[in-house]
Coordinates of C-alpha atoms (C1' of nucleotides) in Angstrom, one line a residue:
Chain F
M1 CA 125.4 110.8 104.5
A2 CA 129.0 112.0 104.4
V3 CA 130.9 110.7 101.5
Q4 CA 134.2 109.0 100.9
L5 CA 135.3 109.8 97.4
S6 CA 138.4 107.7 97.7
E7 CA 136.7 104.4 98.4
A8 CA 135.0 103.6 95.2
P9 CA 134.3 104.8 91.6
R10 CA 131.6 107.3 91.8
P11 CA 130.1 107.7 88.3
S12 CA 126.9 109.5 89.2
P13 CA 126.8 113.2 88.9
L14 CA 125.7 115.2 91.9
F15 CA 122.1 115.6 90.8
L16 CA 121.7 111.9 91.1
R17 CA 122.6 111.6 94.7
E18 CA 120.3 111.0 97.6
P19 CA 119.2 114.6 98.6
E20 CA 118.3 115.4 95.0
I21 CA 116.3 112.2 94.6
R22 CA 114.5 112.8 97.9
R23 CA 113.7 116.3 96.8
G24 CA 112.1 115.0 93.6
V25 CA 110.1 112.4 95.5
E26 CA 108.8 115.0 97.9
L27 CA 108.0 117.7 95.4
L28 CA 106.3 115.1 93.2
Y29 CA 104.2 114.0 96.2
F30 CA 103.2 117.4 97.3
G31 CA 102.8 118.9 93.9
Y32 CA 100.5 116.0 92.8
S33 CA 98.6 116.2 96.0
H34 CA 97.9 119.9 95.8
L35 CA 96.9 119.8 92.2
T36 CA 94.4 117.0 92.7
R37 CA 93.1 118.6 95.9
S38 CA 92.3 121.7 94.0
I39 CA 89.2 120.0 92.4
D40 CA 88.0 118.0 95.4
E41 CA 85.5 120.7 96.5
N42 CA 83.9 121.0 93.1
L43 CA 83.8 117.2 92.8
A44 CA 82.2 116.8 96.2
A45 CA 79.5 119.3 95.3
Q46 CA 78.5 116.9 92.5
G47 CA 78.7 113.9 94.7
L48 CA 81.6 112.6 92.8
G49 CA 85.1 111.5 93.7
R50 CA 88.5 111.5 92.1
A51 CA 87.9 108.2 90.4
H52 CA 85.0 109.8 88.5
H53 CA 87.2 112.7 87.5
R54 CA 89.9 110.6 86.0
A55 CA 87.4 108.8 83.8
L56 CA 85.7 112.1 82.8
Y57 CA 89.1 113.6 82.0
F58 CA 90.2 110.8 79.7
I59 CA 86.9 110.5 78.0
A60 CA 87.0 114.3 77.4
R61 CA 90.4 113.9 76.0
Q62 CA 89.6 111.1 73.5
P63 CA 85.9 111.1 72.5
D64 CA 84.7 107.6 71.5
L65 CA 87.4 106.1 73.7
R66 CA 86.8 102.3 74.1
V67 CA 86.4 100.9 77.6
S68 CA 89.4 98.7 77.1
D69 CA 91.6 101.7 76.3
L70 CA 90.3 103.6 79.3
L71 CA 91.2 100.6 81.4
K72 CA 94.7 100.6 80.1
L73 CA 95.1 104.3 80.9
L74 CA 93.7 104.0 84.4
A75 CA 95.3 100.7 85.2
I76 CA 92.4 99.5 87.4
T77 CA 90.1 96.5 87.1
K78 CA 87.1 96.6 84.9
Q79 CA 84.9 96.1 87.9
S80 CA 86.2 99.2 89.5
L81 CA 85.8 101.2 86.3
G82 CA 82.4 99.7 85.7
R83 CA 81.1 101.1 88.9
V84 CA 82.5 104.5 88.1
L85 CA 81.1 104.5 84.5
N86 CA 77.7 103.4 85.8
E87 CA 77.6 106.3 88.2
L88 CA 78.6 108.7 85.5
G89 CA 76.0 107.3 83.2
E90 CA 73.2 107.5 85.8
R91 CA 74.1 111.2 86.3
G92 CA 73.9 111.8 82.6
L93 CA 77.5 112.8 82.3
V94 CA 78.8 110.0 80.1
E95 CA 77.1 108.0 77.3
S96 CA 78.3 105.0 75.4
R97 CA 77.6 103.9 71.9
T98 CA 78.1 100.6 70.3
G99 CA 81.2 100.5 68.1
K100 CA 80.4 100.4 64.4
S101 CA 83.2 98.1 63.2
D102 CA 83.1 95.9 66.2
R103 CA 79.8 96.0 68.0
R104 CA 81.1 94.5 71.2
Q105 CA 82.9 97.7 71.9
R106 CA 81.4 100.5 73.8
L107 CA 82.6 103.9 72.7
L108 CA 82.5 106.4 75.5
R109 CA 81.9 110.1 75.2
L110 CA 80.7 113.0 77.4
T111 CA 77.2 114.3 77.3
P112 CA 77.0 118.1 77.1
A113 CA 76.5 118.2 80.9
G114 CA 79.6 116.0 81.3
A115 CA 81.6 118.2 79.0
K116 CA 80.5 121.2 81.0
L117 CA 81.6 119.6 84.3
E118 CA 84.9 118.5 82.9
A119 CA 85.6 121.9 81.6
A120 CA 84.9 123.4 85.0
L121 CA 87.1 120.9 86.7
F122 CA 89.8 121.5 84.2
D123 CA 89.7 125.2 84.8
A124 CA 90.7 124.6 88.4
L125 CA 93.6 122.5 87.3
R126 CA 94.6 125.0 84.8
G127 CA 94.5 127.8 87.4
R128 CA 97.0 126.0 89.6
L129 CA 99.2 124.5 87.0
S130 CA 99.4 127.6 84.8
A131 CA 100.4 129.7 87.8
A132 CA 103.2 127.2 88.4
Y133 CA 104.2 127.2 84.8
A134 CA 104.2 131.0 84.6
S135 CA 106.4 131.4 87.7
A136 CA 108.8 128.8 86.6
G137 CA 109.1 129.9 82.9
P138 CA 109.0 127.9 79.7
S139 CA 112.3 126.2 79.9
A140 CA 111.6 124.9 83.4
V141 CA 108.3 123.6 82.0
A142 CA 110.2 121.7 79.3
G143 CA 112.4 120.2 81.9
F144 CA 109.3 119.3 84.0
W145 CA 107.9 117.4 81.1
Q146 CA 111.1 115.7 80.2
V147 CA 111.7 114.3 83.7
L148 CA 108.1 113.1 84.0
E149 CA 108.2 111.4 80.7
G150 CA 111.2 109.5 81.9
L151 CA 109.2 108.1 84.7
I152 CA 106.8 106.4 82.4
P153 CA 107.8 102.9 81.3
D154 CA 108.5 102.6 77.6
D155 CA 105.4 100.5 76.7
E156 CA 103.1 103.0 78.3
R157 CA 104.8 106.2 77.2
E158 CA 103.5 105.7 73.7
R159 CA 100.0 105.6 74.9
V160 CA 100.4 108.7 77.0
I161 CA 102.1 110.7 74.4
G162 CA 99.4 109.6 72.0
L163 CA 96.9 111.6 74.0
Q164 CA 98.6 114.7 72.6
K165 CA 98.2 113.8 69.0
E166 CA 94.7 112.6 68.8
R167 CA 92.9 115.8 69.2
Chain O
M1 CA 100.2 124.3 67.6
A2 CA 99.9 127.0 64.9
V3 CA 98.9 130.4 66.3
Q4 CA 96.9 133.4 65.2
L5 CA 98.5 136.5 66.8
S6 CA 96.1 138.8 65.0
E7 CA 92.7 137.6 66.2
A8 CA 92.6 138.7 69.9
P9 CA 94.6 140.0 72.7
R10 CA 96.5 137.0 73.8
P11 CA 98.3 137.8 77.0
S12 CA 99.3 134.2 77.8
P13 CA 102.4 132.8 76.3
L14 CA 102.0 129.6 74.3
F15 CA 103.1 127.3 77.1
L16 CA 100.1 128.3 79.2
R17 CA 97.5 127.2 76.7
E18 CA 95.3 124.2 77.0
P19 CA 97.4 121.5 75.3
E20 CA 100.4 122.4 77.4
I21 CA 98.3 122.4 80.6
R22 CA 96.7 119.0 79.7
R23 CA 100.1 117.6 79.0
G24 CA 101.3 118.6 82.4
V25 CA 98.3 117.2 84.1
E26 CA 98.7 113.9 82.3
L27 CA 102.4 113.6 82.8
L28 CA 102.1 114.4 86.5
Y29 CA 99.4 111.8 86.8
F30 CA 101.3 109.0 85.0
G31 CA 104.7 110.0 86.4
Y32 CA 103.4 110.0 90.0
S33 CA 101.5 106.7 89.4
H34 CA 104.5 104.9 88.1
L35 CA 106.8 106.1 90.7
T36 CA 104.5 105.0 93.5
R37 CA 103.7 101.7 91.9
S38 CA 107.4 100.9 91.8
I39 CA 107.3 100.1 95.6
D40 CA 104.0 98.4 95.8
E41 CA 105.4 94.9 95.4
N42 CA 107.9 95.4 98.1
L43 CA 105.4 97.0 100.4
A44 CA 102.9 94.2 99.9
A45 CA 105.6 91.7 100.8
Q46 CA 105.7 93.3 104.2
G47 CA 101.9 93.5 104.5
L48 CA 102.1 97.2 104.3
G49 CA 100.4 99.8 102.1
R50 CA 101.3 103.2 100.7
A51 CA 100.0 104.9 103.8
H52 CA 102.6 103.2 105.8
H53 CA 105.3 104.1 103.4
R54 CA 104.4 107.8 103.5
A55 CA 104.8 107.7 107.3
L56 CA 108.0 105.8 107.2
Y57 CA 109.4 108.1 104.6
F58 CA 108.8 111.3 106.5
I59 CA 109.9 109.8 109.8
A60 CA 113.1 108.7 108.1
R61 CA 113.5 112.2 106.8
Q62 CA 113.2 114.0 110.1
P63 CA 114.0 111.8 113.0
D64 CA 112.2 112.8 116.2
L65 CA 109.4 114.2 114.1
R66 CA 106.4 115.2 116.2
V67 CA 103.1 113.6 115.5
S68 CA 101.5 116.9 114.9
D69 CA 104.2 117.8 112.3
L70 CA 103.7 114.5 110.5
L71 CA 100.0 115.2 110.4
K72 CA 100.6 118.5 108.7
L73 CA 102.8 116.9 106.1
L74 CA 100.4 114.1 105.3
A75 CA 97.3 116.2 105.6
I76 CA 95.2 113.4 106.9
T77 CA 93.2 113.0 110.2
K78 CA 95.0 111.9 113.3
Q79 CA 92.7 108.9 113.4
S80 CA 93.9 107.7 110.1
L81 CA 97.5 108.4 111.0
G82 CA 97.0 106.7 114.4
R83 CA 96.1 103.5 112.8
V84 CA 99.1 103.6 110.5
L85 CA 101.5 104.4 113.4
N86 CA 100.1 101.7 115.5
E87 CA 100.7 99.1 112.8
L88 CA 104.2 100.4 112.2
G89 CA 104.8 100.2 116.0
E90 CA 103.5 96.7 116.3
R91 CA 105.8 95.6 113.5
G92 CA 108.7 97.1 115.3
L93 CA 109.4 99.6 112.5
V94 CA 108.8 102.9 114.3
E95 CA 109.2 103.9 118.0
S96 CA 108.1 107.0 119.8
R97 CA 109.7 108.8 122.7
T98 CA 108.3 111.5 125.0
G99 CA 109.4 115.0 124.1
K100 CA 111.9 116.4 126.6
S101 CA 110.9 120.1 126.5
D102 CA 107.1 119.3 126.2
R103 CA 106.2 115.9 127.6
R104 CA 102.9 115.8 125.8
Q105 CA 104.7 115.3 122.5
R106 CA 105.7 112.0 121.0
L107 CA 108.8 112.1 118.9
L108 CA 108.8 109.5 116.2
R109 CA 111.8 107.7 114.8
L110 CA 112.6 104.5 112.9
T111 CA 113.9 101.5 114.5
P112 CA 116.9 99.8 112.8
A113 CA 114.4 97.5 111.1
G114 CA 112.3 100.4 110.0
A115 CA 115.4 102.2 108.7
K116 CA 116.4 99.2 106.7
L117 CA 112.9 98.8 105.1
E118 CA 112.7 102.5 104.3
A119 CA 116.1 102.3 102.7
A120 CA 115.0 99.4 100.5
L121 CA 111.9 101.2 99.5
F122 CA 113.9 104.3 98.8
D123 CA 116.2 102.3 96.6
A124 CA 113.3 101.5 94.3
L125 CA 112.2 105.1 94.1
R126 CA 115.8 106.1 93.4
G127 CA 116.1 103.6 90.6
R128 CA 113.2 105.0 88.8
L129 CA 113.7 108.6 89.5
S130 CA 117.4 108.7 88.9
A131 CA 116.9 107.0 85.5
A132 CA 114.5 109.8 84.6
Y133 CA 116.9 112.5 86.0
A134 CA 119.8 111.0 84.1
S135 CA 118.0 110.8 80.8
A136 CA 116.6 114.4 81.1
G137 CA 119.8 116.0 82.4
P138 CA 120.5 118.4 85.2
S139 CA 118.9 121.5 83.8
A140 CA 115.7 119.6 83.1
V141 CA 115.7 118.4 86.7
A142 CA 116.0 122.0 87.9
G143 CA 112.9 122.9 85.8
F144 CA 111.1 119.9 87.2
W145 CA 111.7 121.1 90.7
Q146 CA 110.8 124.6 89.9
V147 CA 107.4 123.8 88.4
L148 CA 106.5 121.4 91.3
E149 CA 107.5 124.0 93.9
G150 CA 105.1 126.4 92.2
L151 CA 102.3 123.9 92.7
I152 CA 102.7 124.0 96.5
P153 CA 100.8 126.8 98.3
D154 CA 102.9 129.4 100.0
D155 CA 102.1 128.4 103.5
E156 CA 103.1 124.8 102.9
R157 CA 106.0 125.4 100.7
E158 CA 108.1 126.4 103.7
R159 CA 107.4 123.2 105.4
V160 CA 108.4 121.1 102.4
I161 CA 111.5 123.0 101.6
G162 CA 112.4 122.6 105.3
L163 CA 112.8 118.9 104.8
Q164 CA 115.9 119.6 102.8
K165 CA 117.7 121.6 105.4
E166 CA 117.0 119.5 108.4
R167 CA 119.4 116.7 107.7
Chain S
dA1 C1' 80.2 74.7 65.6
dA2 C1' 83.8 75.6 69.0
dA3 C1' 86.9 78.7 71.1
dG4 C1' 88.3 83.2 72.3
dT5 C1' 87.4 88.2 73.4
dT6 C1' 84.9 91.9 75.2
dG7 C1' 82.1 93.8 78.4
dG8 C1' 78.4 93.8 82.1
dA9 C1' 76.8 92.3 86.5
dC10 C1' 76.7 90.5 91.4
dA11 C1' 78.9 89.7 95.7
dG12 C1' 82.1 90.4 99.1
dC13 C1' 86.7 92.0 101.0
dC14 C1' 90.4 95.4 102.1
dA15 C1' 93.0 99.8 102.6
dT16 C1' 92.6 104.2 103.8
dG17 C1' 90.3 108.1 104.0
dT18 C1' 86.4 110.7 106.8
dT19 C1' 83.4 112.7 111.3
dG20 C1' 82.3 112.9 115.9
dA21 C1' 83.0 112.2 120.7
dC22 C1' 85.7 111.5 124.6
dG23 C1' 89.8 110.9 128.0
dC24 C1' 94.1 112.0 129.8
dA25 C1' 98.5 114.3 130.6
dT26 C1' 100.6 118.4 130.3
dT27 C1' 101.4 123.2 129.4
dT28 C1' 100.0 127.9 129.4
dA29 C1' 97.1 131.8 130.7
dG30 C1' 94.5 134.4 134.0
Chain T
dC1 C1' 96.1 127.9 141.9
dT2 C1' 92.6 127.1 138.8
dA3 C1' 90.9 127.1 134.2
dA4 C1' 91.6 126.7 129.5
dA5 C1' 94.2 125.2 125.7
dT6 C1' 97.2 121.8 123.5
dG7 C1' 99.1 117.2 122.1
dC8 C1' 97.9 112.7 121.6
dG9 C1' 95.3 108.4 121.7
dT10 C1' 91.1 105.9 121.0
dC11 C1' 86.3 104.0 120.2
dA12 C1' 82.8 103.8 116.7
dA13 C1' 80.6 104.4 112.4
dC14 C1' 80.9 105.3 107.7
dA15 C1' 82.6 106.5 102.5
dT16 C1' 85.6 105.8 98.6
dG17 C1' 87.7 103.3 95.5
dG18 C1' 90.7 99.8 94.9
dC19 C1' 90.7 94.2 94.7
dT20 C1' 89.3 89.0 93.7
dG21 C1' 86.1 85.6 92.1
dT22 C1' 82.4 84.1 89.4
dC23 C1' 79.0 84.0 85.9
dC24 C1' 76.8 85.3 81.7
dA25 C1' 75.8 87.5 77.0
dA26 C1' 77.3 89.1 72.7
dC27 C1' 80.2 88.9 69.3
dT28 C1' 84.4 87.5 66.4
dT29 C1' 87.6 84.2 64.9
dT30 C1' 89.0 79.8 63.5

DNA sequence: AAAGTTGGACAGCCATGTTGACGCATTTAG
DNA sequence: CTAAATGCGTCAACATGGCTGTCCAACTTT
């Protein structure tokens, strides 16, 4: 990985070179892994998996979310999501109502039990992430957000940022 | 994001409150998802999956990596890893040698074909991540690293940071 | 009325994780 | 030297959560 500066134009600043990219790949992998693992125990105690949590999370985030919007967020097939939603429904954690303007739509929301579980799971995420935020400081957090936003393709970024507003 | 400073003791700074935590959870989820999806097509063309890529990646990163060290990095069972390593071996992408100081150990390294594939996959990751780095700027990247490091438990952080040095 | 959209359901397959049990070579401890 | 621990591989069974394909019902749009 030694470099020859003479050989070619080298427009990229240092932080775009291989070691810095690898560092990002690795930290993203390990950071994501540890954050998600922090709720596995609690989930397993309910007999649920991560797929259930993702659905719970986004339904908590946007009550009366339509199935089709949840599908776009999760980027899985409706068959996969259907299984998850059925299981959440059977356990009394999620309920669906028929849309009023378009009665084909199912609007999803958490039951009180579902909201309670989601809150407990979120607490674990908050514990981990707020510790990381606190030790890094606010301007690091801003950078953290900025880089991650840049990883999201344009067409999807709007949807993700929309989660912030619609509360 | 308006605040009431009067109402209660509020020891946490603003960036540690729920909306900021949720934002981090979501960006981490979507950012990680999109980064990993960026290599799926290439992987599928080789008949490999993400599990294979993770192994390839870390073996590329630390030639002569021991199986036990790879197990610690990946945090999966040796049975799961065994299947992946067998498949990589059958395809001529990874080879293992017997350790010289301890002959029970298998030291893993990429074959030339494996190195070529890993480099191609890394190029896709680099494309995505360097675009995000470039649009966010160097100080944002520093913050990105800092927060992610804080997500990794102390005992593992050493191992992850060690990947940087050992090149 | 015909065509398109949305969502549910059934059936099966695949990738990748899990546990548990065991074997073998090698190294280390007593 | 023998016994225990370690590193690694493997067989077998099973769980999770993706996938495709197909079909149907309900509703909206044209």
